[in-house]
Short mmCIF file of C-alpha atoms and ligand atoms in Angstrom, two decimals:
data_model
loop_
_atom_site.label_atom_id
_atom_site.label_comp_id
_atom_site.label_asym_id
_atom_site.label_seq_id
_atom_site.Cartn_x
_atom_site.Cartn_y
_atom_site.Cartn_z
CA MET A 1 79.74 86.09 -45.41
CA LEU A 2 78.59 87.24 -48.84
CA GLY A 3 79.26 84.49 -51.36
CA ASP A 4 82.50 82.84 -50.26
CA LYS A 5 84.10 86.03 -48.94
CA LYS A 6 83.95 87.71 -45.57
CA VAL A 7 82.47 91.21 -45.51
CA LEU A 8 84.36 94.44 -44.83
CA PHE A 9 82.75 97.80 -44.10
CA SER A 10 84.34 101.20 -43.59
CA GLY A 11 83.54 104.84 -44.12
CA MET A 12 84.88 108.36 -44.00
CA GLN A 13 83.23 111.68 -43.44
CA ALA A 14 83.12 114.21 -46.22
CA THR A 15 84.01 117.06 -43.88
CA GLY A 16 87.20 119.11 -44.15
CA ASN A 17 90.15 118.28 -46.36
CA LEU A 18 91.44 114.76 -46.07
CA THR A 19 94.88 114.45 -44.48
CA LEU A 20 97.80 112.11 -44.79
CA GLY A 21 96.52 110.61 -41.49
CA ASN A 22 93.26 109.60 -43.17
CA TYR A 23 95.18 108.11 -46.07
CA LEU A 24 97.81 106.16 -44.13
CA GLY A 25 95.52 105.23 -41.22
CA ALA A 26 92.54 104.16 -43.29
CA LEU A 27 92.36 104.49 -47.07
CA LYS A 28 95.69 102.77 -47.80
CA ASN A 29 94.66 99.71 -45.76
CA TRP A 30 91.31 99.60 -47.52
CA VAL A 31 93.09 99.13 -50.81
CA THR A 32 95.28 96.33 -49.43
CA LEU A 33 92.27 94.48 -48.03
CA SER A 34 89.97 94.94 -50.98
CA ASP A 35 90.81 91.68 -52.80
CA GLU A 36 90.38 89.50 -49.78
CA TYR A 37 86.92 90.73 -48.69
CA GLU A 38 83.54 91.66 -50.09
CA CYS A 39 83.88 95.39 -49.43
CA PHE A 40 81.49 98.25 -48.73
CA TYR A 41 83.13 101.67 -48.61
CA SER A 42 80.73 104.44 -47.77
CA VAL A 43 81.02 108.21 -47.90
CA VAL A 44 79.22 108.80 -44.61
CA ASP A 45 77.51 112.08 -45.47
CA MET A 46 74.77 111.54 -42.86
CA HIS A 47 77.43 111.61 -40.15
CA SER A 48 78.69 114.94 -41.50
CA ILE A 49 75.59 116.94 -40.59
CA THR A 50 76.16 116.37 -36.86
CA VAL A 51 78.15 119.59 -37.23
CA ARG A 52 76.85 122.47 -39.39
CA GLN A 53 77.74 122.21 -43.07
CA ASP A 54 77.34 124.44 -46.06
CA PRO A 55 75.03 122.36 -48.32
CA ALA A 56 76.77 123.09 -51.63
CA GLU A 57 80.15 122.43 -50.08
CA LEU A 58 79.06 119.16 -48.48
CA ARG A 59 77.66 117.90 -51.80
CA ASN A 60 80.87 118.83 -53.56
CA ARG A 61 83.16 117.32 -50.94
CA ALA A 62 81.13 114.13 -50.75
CA ARG A 63 81.50 113.61 -54.49
CA ARG A 64 85.21 114.35 -54.37
CA LEU A 65 85.67 111.91 -51.51
CA LEU A 66 83.94 109.18 -53.48
CA MET A 67 86.30 109.94 -56.38
CA LEU A 68 89.25 109.82 -54.02
CA TYR A 69 88.32 106.28 -52.94
CA ILE A 70 88.57 105.30 -56.60
CA ALA A 71 91.75 107.35 -57.18
CA ALA A 72 93.40 105.61 -54.21
CA GLY A 73 92.94 102.29 -55.99
CA LEU A 74 89.53 100.92 -54.99
CA ASP A 75 87.91 99.44 -58.07
CA PRO A 76 84.21 100.45 -58.01
CA GLU A 77 83.30 97.36 -60.04
CA LYS A 78 84.63 95.11 -57.27
CA ASN A 79 83.99 97.29 -54.21
CA CYS A 80 80.68 98.85 -53.31
CA ILE A 81 81.53 102.56 -53.11
CA TYR A 82 78.45 104.63 -52.32
CA PHE A 83 76.88 107.51 -50.38
CA GLN A 84 75.39 106.59 -47.01
CA SER A 85 72.43 108.94 -47.63
CA HIS A 86 71.44 106.93 -50.74
CA VAL A 87 70.60 103.85 -48.67
CA SER A 88 67.63 104.45 -46.39
CA GLY A 89 68.42 101.39 -44.27
CA HIS A 90 71.18 103.22 -42.39
CA ALA A 91 68.71 105.62 -40.77
CA GLU A 92 66.08 102.92 -40.24
CA LEU A 93 68.45 100.52 -38.49
CA ALA A 94 69.99 103.38 -36.50
CA TRP A 95 66.55 104.17 -35.04
CA ILE A 96 66.05 100.58 -33.93
CA LEU A 97 69.55 100.33 -32.45
CA ASN A 98 69.00 103.61 -30.58
CA CYS A 99 66.49 101.68 -28.52
CA TYR A 100 69.17 99.12 -27.60
CA THR A 101 71.88 101.61 -26.63
CA TYR A 102 72.19 103.29 -23.24
CA MET A 103 72.64 107.00 -22.57
CA GLY A 104 75.52 106.09 -20.22
CA GLU A 105 77.38 104.28 -23.01
CA LEU A 106 77.07 107.24 -25.37
CA SER A 107 78.10 109.71 -22.65
CA ARG A 108 81.45 107.95 -22.34
CA MET A 109 82.45 108.41 -26.00
CA THR A 110 85.53 110.60 -26.21
CA GLN A 111 84.70 111.83 -29.73
CA PHE A 112 81.38 113.16 -28.39
CA LYS A 113 83.16 114.90 -25.53
CA ASP A 114 85.74 116.44 -27.90
CA LYS A 115 83.26 117.51 -30.56
CA SER A 116 80.73 118.92 -28.09
CA ALA A 117 83.50 121.00 -26.51
CA LYS A 118 84.47 122.26 -29.98
CA HIS A 119 80.88 123.01 -31.05
CA ALA A 120 79.44 124.20 -27.73
CA ASP A 121 76.72 126.18 -29.53
CA ASN A 122 75.38 123.11 -31.33
CA ILE A 123 75.41 120.02 -29.09
CA ASN A 124 72.63 118.29 -31.00
CA ALA A 125 71.12 114.85 -30.41
CA GLY A 126 72.72 113.59 -33.65
CA LEU A 127 76.18 114.32 -32.30
CA PHE A 128 75.28 112.27 -29.22
CA THR A 129 73.83 109.29 -31.12
CA TYR A 130 76.48 109.41 -33.88
CA PRO A 131 78.03 106.09 -32.73
CA VAL A 132 74.65 104.36 -33.10
CA LEU A 133 74.48 105.41 -36.74
CA MET A 134 78.02 104.09 -37.13
CA ALA A 135 76.95 100.78 -35.55
CA ALA A 136 74.02 100.64 -37.99
CA ASP A 137 76.40 101.24 -40.94
CA ILE A 138 78.48 98.26 -39.95
CA LEU A 139 75.79 95.83 -38.77
CA LEU A 140 73.55 96.50 -41.78
CA TYR A 141 76.05 94.72 -44.02
CA GLN A 142 76.89 91.96 -41.52
CA ALA A 143 80.50 93.14 -41.66
CA ASP A 144 83.16 90.78 -40.29
CA VAL A 145 85.92 93.37 -40.30
CA VAL A 146 86.12 97.16 -40.05
CA PRO A 147 89.44 98.85 -40.91
CA VAL A 148 89.82 102.14 -39.00
CA GLY A 149 92.44 104.27 -37.27
CA ILE A 150 92.96 103.80 -33.52
CA ASP A 151 90.77 106.83 -32.72
CA GLN A 152 87.68 104.84 -33.79
CA MET A 153 88.28 101.83 -31.52
CA GLN A 154 85.88 103.04 -28.84
CA HIS A 155 83.05 103.31 -31.40
CA LEU A 156 83.83 99.85 -32.65
CA GLU A 157 83.71 98.36 -29.19
CA LEU A 158 80.31 99.96 -28.69
CA THR A 159 79.16 98.48 -32.01
CA ARG A 160 80.20 95.03 -30.80
CA ASP A 161 78.36 95.55 -27.49
CA ILE A 162 75.17 96.59 -29.29
CA ALA A 163 75.39 93.61 -31.66
CA GLN A 164 75.95 91.17 -28.80
CA ARG A 165 73.12 92.69 -26.77
CA PHE A 166 70.72 92.40 -29.71
CA ASN A 167 71.85 88.84 -30.48
CA SER A 168 71.42 87.76 -26.87
CA ILE A 169 67.75 88.81 -27.03
CA TYR A 170 66.81 87.71 -30.55
CA GLY A 171 69.31 85.01 -31.57
CA ASP A 172 72.10 85.36 -34.12
CA VAL A 173 70.94 88.37 -36.08
CA PHE A 174 74.18 90.36 -36.45
CA THR A 175 77.74 89.37 -37.22
CA VAL A 176 79.90 90.77 -34.42
CA PRO A 177 82.58 92.78 -36.28
CA GLU A 178 86.32 92.80 -35.58
CA PRO A 179 88.36 95.99 -35.87
CA TYR A 180 91.30 96.05 -38.25
CA ILE A 181 94.05 98.47 -37.28
CA GLY A 182 96.96 98.68 -39.74
CA LYS A 183 100.48 98.02 -38.45
CA VAL A 184 101.97 101.26 -39.74
CA GLY A 185 100.21 104.59 -39.86
CA ALA A 186 97.46 103.75 -37.34
CA LYS A 187 97.96 107.12 -35.71
CA ILE A 188 99.73 109.86 -37.60
CA MET A 189 100.41 112.83 -35.36
CA SER A 190 100.29 116.58 -36.00
CA LEU A 191 103.49 117.98 -37.55
CA GLN A 192 103.29 120.95 -35.18
CA ASP A 193 102.41 119.10 -31.97
CA PRO A 194 103.30 115.40 -31.97
CA SER A 195 101.12 114.78 -28.91
CA LYS A 196 97.95 115.44 -30.97
CA LYS A 197 96.65 113.37 -33.89
CA MET A 198 96.90 114.88 -37.37
CA SER A 199 93.38 116.13 -37.91
CA LYS A 200 91.54 117.69 -40.80
CA SER A 201 89.90 120.09 -38.38
CA ASP A 202 93.20 121.51 -37.03
CA GLU A 203 93.25 125.32 -37.34
CA ASN A 204 96.96 125.39 -38.14
CA PRO A 205 97.42 124.36 -41.80
CA ASN A 206 101.09 123.51 -41.13
CA ALA A 207 100.04 120.77 -38.70
CA SER A 208 98.56 118.56 -41.41
CA ILE A 209 99.52 117.37 -44.86
CA TYR A 210 96.39 117.54 -46.99
CA LEU A 211 96.07 114.94 -49.70
CA MET A 212 95.63 117.68 -52.26
CA ASP A 213 98.67 119.74 -51.16
CA ASP A 214 101.13 120.40 -54.00
CA PRO A 215 104.71 119.07 -53.73
CA ASP A 216 106.22 122.44 -52.69
CA THR A 217 103.72 122.84 -49.88
CA ILE A 218 104.39 119.28 -48.69
CA MET A 219 108.16 119.83 -48.64
CA ARG A 220 107.75 123.15 -46.81
CA LYS A 221 105.47 121.64 -44.15
CA PHE A 222 107.95 118.82 -43.46
CA LYS A 223 110.82 121.33 -43.20
CA ARG A 224 108.82 123.15 -40.52
CA ALA A 225 107.81 120.00 -38.66
CA VAL A 226 108.50 120.16 -34.92
CA THR A 227 111.34 117.87 -33.79
CA ASP A 228 113.70 118.10 -30.78
CA SER A 229 117.27 118.99 -29.92
CA GLU A 230 118.67 115.43 -29.81
CA GLY A 231 119.97 115.73 -33.36
CA ALA A 232 119.90 112.00 -34.27
CA VAL A 233 117.21 110.00 -36.08
CA ARG A 234 116.17 107.43 -33.46
CA TYR A 235 112.86 105.77 -32.58
CA ASP A 236 112.47 107.05 -29.03
CA GLU A 237 108.81 107.85 -28.31
CA GLU A 238 109.53 109.51 -24.95
CA ARG A 239 112.27 111.89 -26.02
CA GLN A 240 111.68 112.21 -29.78
CA PRO A 241 107.94 112.00 -30.51
CA GLY A 242 108.21 114.30 -33.55
CA ILE A 243 110.97 112.19 -35.13
CA CYS A 244 109.02 108.98 -34.34
CA ASN A 245 106.04 110.40 -36.21
CA LEU A 246 108.23 111.24 -39.20
CA ILE A 247 109.70 107.71 -39.10
CA ASP A 248 106.16 106.27 -39.05
CA ILE A 249 105.20 108.38 -42.06
CA TYR A 250 108.37 107.41 -43.93
CA CYS A 251 107.82 103.70 -43.19
CA ALA A 252 104.17 103.84 -44.25
CA CYS A 253 105.15 105.52 -47.54
CA THR A 254 108.22 103.44 -48.41
CA GLY A 255 107.42 100.06 -46.85
CA HIS A 256 110.69 100.21 -44.85
CA THR A 257 110.81 99.26 -41.17
CA ALA A 258 111.69 101.67 -38.36
CA ASP A 259 115.03 99.88 -37.79
CA GLU A 260 115.93 100.16 -41.48
CA THR A 261 115.06 103.85 -41.42
CA VAL A 262 117.17 104.55 -38.33
CA ALA A 263 120.10 102.72 -39.99
CA GLU A 264 119.58 104.59 -43.27
CA PHE A 265 119.81 108.00 -41.58
CA GLU A 266 122.58 107.24 -39.12
CA GLY A 267 124.99 110.17 -38.98
CA LYS A 268 122.68 112.39 -41.03
CA GLY A 269 120.95 115.54 -39.80
CA TYR A 270 117.24 116.27 -39.42
CA GLY A 271 117.30 118.42 -42.58
CA ASP A 272 118.22 115.44 -44.80
CA PHE A 273 115.74 113.21 -43.04
CA LYS A 274 112.87 115.69 -43.40
CA THR A 275 113.63 116.07 -47.11
CA ALA A 276 113.51 112.30 -47.58
CA VAL A 277 110.22 112.02 -45.66
CA GLY A 278 108.73 114.84 -47.77
CA GLU A 279 109.85 113.17 -51.00
CA SER A 280 108.41 109.81 -49.95
CA VAL A 281 105.04 111.48 -49.32
CA VAL A 282 105.15 113.40 -52.61
CA SER A 283 105.76 110.20 -54.54
CA VAL A 284 102.82 108.47 -52.82
CA LEU A 285 100.47 111.39 -53.49
CA ARG A 286 101.49 112.19 -57.08
CA PRO A 287 99.57 109.30 -58.72
CA LEU A 288 96.58 110.12 -56.52
CA HIS A 289 96.51 113.68 -57.89
CA SER A 290 96.70 112.66 -61.52
CA LYS A 291 93.99 109.99 -61.07
CA MET A 292 91.73 112.61 -59.47
CA GLU A 293 92.22 114.88 -62.48
CA ASP A 294 91.27 112.05 -64.85
CA LEU A 295 88.18 111.15 -62.86
CA ALA A 296 87.04 114.77 -62.70
CA LYS A 297 86.82 114.74 -66.51
CA ASN A 298 84.61 111.68 -66.49
CA LYS A 299 81.30 112.78 -64.99
CA ASP A 300 79.13 110.09 -66.61
CA TYR A 301 81.34 107.31 -65.34
CA ILE A 302 81.20 108.62 -61.76
CA ASP A 303 77.42 109.08 -62.00
CA ARG A 304 77.04 105.47 -63.08
CA VAL A 305 79.23 104.22 -60.22
CA ILE A 306 77.10 106.23 -57.77
CA LYS A 307 73.84 104.81 -59.11
CA ASP A 308 74.87 101.17 -59.53
CA ASN A 309 76.60 100.89 -56.20
CA ALA A 310 73.75 102.54 -54.29
CA GLU A 311 71.46 99.85 -55.70
CA LYS A 312 73.87 97.10 -54.69
CA ALA A 313 74.19 98.50 -51.16
CA GLN A 314 70.42 98.96 -50.85
CA TYR A 315 69.89 95.32 -51.76
CA ALA A 316 72.38 94.01 -49.18
CA ALA A 317 71.08 96.40 -46.51
CA GLY A 318 67.45 95.44 -47.17
CA LYS A 319 68.09 91.82 -46.26
CA THR A 320 69.39 92.64 -42.77
CA LEU A 321 66.79 95.33 -42.19
CA ARG A 322 63.86 93.02 -42.94
CA LYS A 323 65.25 90.41 -40.59
CA VAL A 324 65.68 92.95 -37.79
CA GLN A 325 62.22 94.47 -38.31
CA LYS A 326 60.69 91.02 -38.02
CA LYS A 327 62.68 90.17 -34.90
CA VAL A 328 61.61 93.29 -33.02
CA GLY A 329 57.96 92.73 -33.92
CA PHE A 330 57.08 95.17 -36.69
CA PRO A 331 54.07 93.93 -38.68
CA GLU A 332 54.96 92.42 -42.04
CA LYS A 333 54.36 94.56 -45.11
CA ILE A 334 51.55 93.39 -47.38
CA ARG A 335 52.98 93.07 -50.89
P1 ATP B 430 88.68 114.92 -37.55
O1 ATP B 430 90.16 114.84 -37.59
O2 ATP B 430 88.14 116.18 -38.10
O3 ATP B 430 88.09 114.54 -36.23
P2 ATP B 430 88.72 112.40 -38.83
O4 ATP B 430 89.71 112.55 -39.92
O5 ATP B 430 89.12 111.70 -37.60
O6 ATP B 430 88.13 113.83 -38.55
P3 ATP B 430 87.11 110.67 -40.51
O7 ATP B 430 87.20 111.34 -41.82
O8 ATP B 430 85.80 110.08 -40.30
O9 ATP B 430 87.40 111.65 -39.32
O10 ATP B 430 88.26 109.58 -40.41
C1 ATP B 430 88.39 108.64 -41.42
C2 ATP B 430 89.38 107.58 -41.04
O11 ATP B 430 90.70 108.13 -40.91
C3 ATP B 430 89.09 106.88 -39.72
O12 ATP B 430 89.25 105.48 -39.89
C4 ATP B 430 90.12 107.42 -38.77
O13 ATP B 430 90.45 106.48 -37.78
C5 ATP B 430 91.29 107.67 -39.71
N1 ATP B 430 92.18 108.72 -39.21
C6 ATP B 430 91.86 110.03 -38.99
N2 ATP B 430 92.91 110.72 -38.55
C7 ATP B 430 93.96 109.84 -38.47
C8 ATP B 430 95.35 109.95 -38.08
N3 ATP B 430 95.88 111.11 -37.68
N4 ATP B 430 96.12 108.84 -38.14
C9 ATP B 430 95.60 107.67 -38.56
N5 ATP B 430 94.31 107.50 -38.93
C10 ATP B 430 93.50 108.55 -38.90
N1 LTN B 431 83.07 107.58 -37.22
C1 LTN B 431 84.05 107.41 -38.25
C2 LTN B 431 83.46 107.41 -39.63
C3 LTN B 431 82.52 106.28 -39.78
C4 LTN B 431 82.86 104.90 -39.91
C5 LTN B 431 81.59 104.21 -40.01
C6 LTN B 431 84.05 104.19 -39.91
C7 LTN B 431 81.16 106.37 -39.82
N2 LTN B 431 80.61 105.12 -39.96
C8 LTN B 431 81.56 102.82 -40.12
C9 LTN B 431 83.98 102.81 -40.02
C10 LTN B 431 82.75 102.13 -40.12
C11 LTN B 431 85.05 108.55 -38.08
O1 LTN B 431 84.75 109.58 -37.59
N3 LTN B 431 86.25 108.34 -38.51
#
């Protein structure tokens, strides 16, 4: 608890172009939850360097991602929106937690297996201990709830295990966080292969809708989306995974239910349905684009947000860090 509100923490990596999956699976829920909780939303730039980055590009993307949080509707006066690398406590707590995490646990992480297969020439120790840094992010702020897409559940379970292990040795140091998975949009699939999640690192640009795609591109990508030969809009995951994914996207963008959507498109062809899905996405993304343009003109404002929120985060993080350092036996600093 911070004040009378529970604490929420979440973060996104500033790598690649954000997709509709990131928006519907994570960012959109963040906005819904932001009134109810004391929120920390981090641009996790330290996680990004587990795979090679171009420095200028990373800096640029990180700043744009922070602006996107604001453009999506997170008020930086009410939510702590900041860069992970500006708060030294993340790295300090991660080191300590490394010593309370087992190699076996980290070896089981599917994201590590996937990413090390993809980057076989650079399987660095950071890629392996990535989930420990993620645990540090969350535990540093004593977060009660962590909204993420389903793909992050395994990392969250590990975070809970580390917190419980630490608490069982030293008493109640960490809040054990609960995951929050949104009802719609928790896993948006690729438009070209509905058995794979929509990913910003997909080589095929037609597989993903990028948040910065223009309306024509969005409409074209939906027209090309892989479906099936059934010819009717029904929610049948076995036989019509592509259509199910489009229904999920439509529901997440319009607020309709799957049943309402099936009824709405009864007797209509896939062409009409795809056009409607495309239009629903365009109307969700349009205000995001214009807000990004406004923010880009306002450098001083963004700079102030970055500075003020980093200080706020540093203060909250410092409290937990000092407690942990004392518990594990580090000598007290002489002030
Ligand atoms: P990559 O696809 O390159 O592995 P990523 O998009 O999964 O990267 P992040 O930017 O860290 O990595 O993800 C940010 C958030 O978006 C996470 O909470 C994640 O669960 C969510 N997310 C990512 N892809 C999807 C998707 N296809 N559907 C729903 N949520 C998603
Ligand atoms: N690992 C996450 C990004 C991430 C995160 C976090 C999410 C890093 N630290 C803390 C929630 C809470 C990912 O790849 N999507």
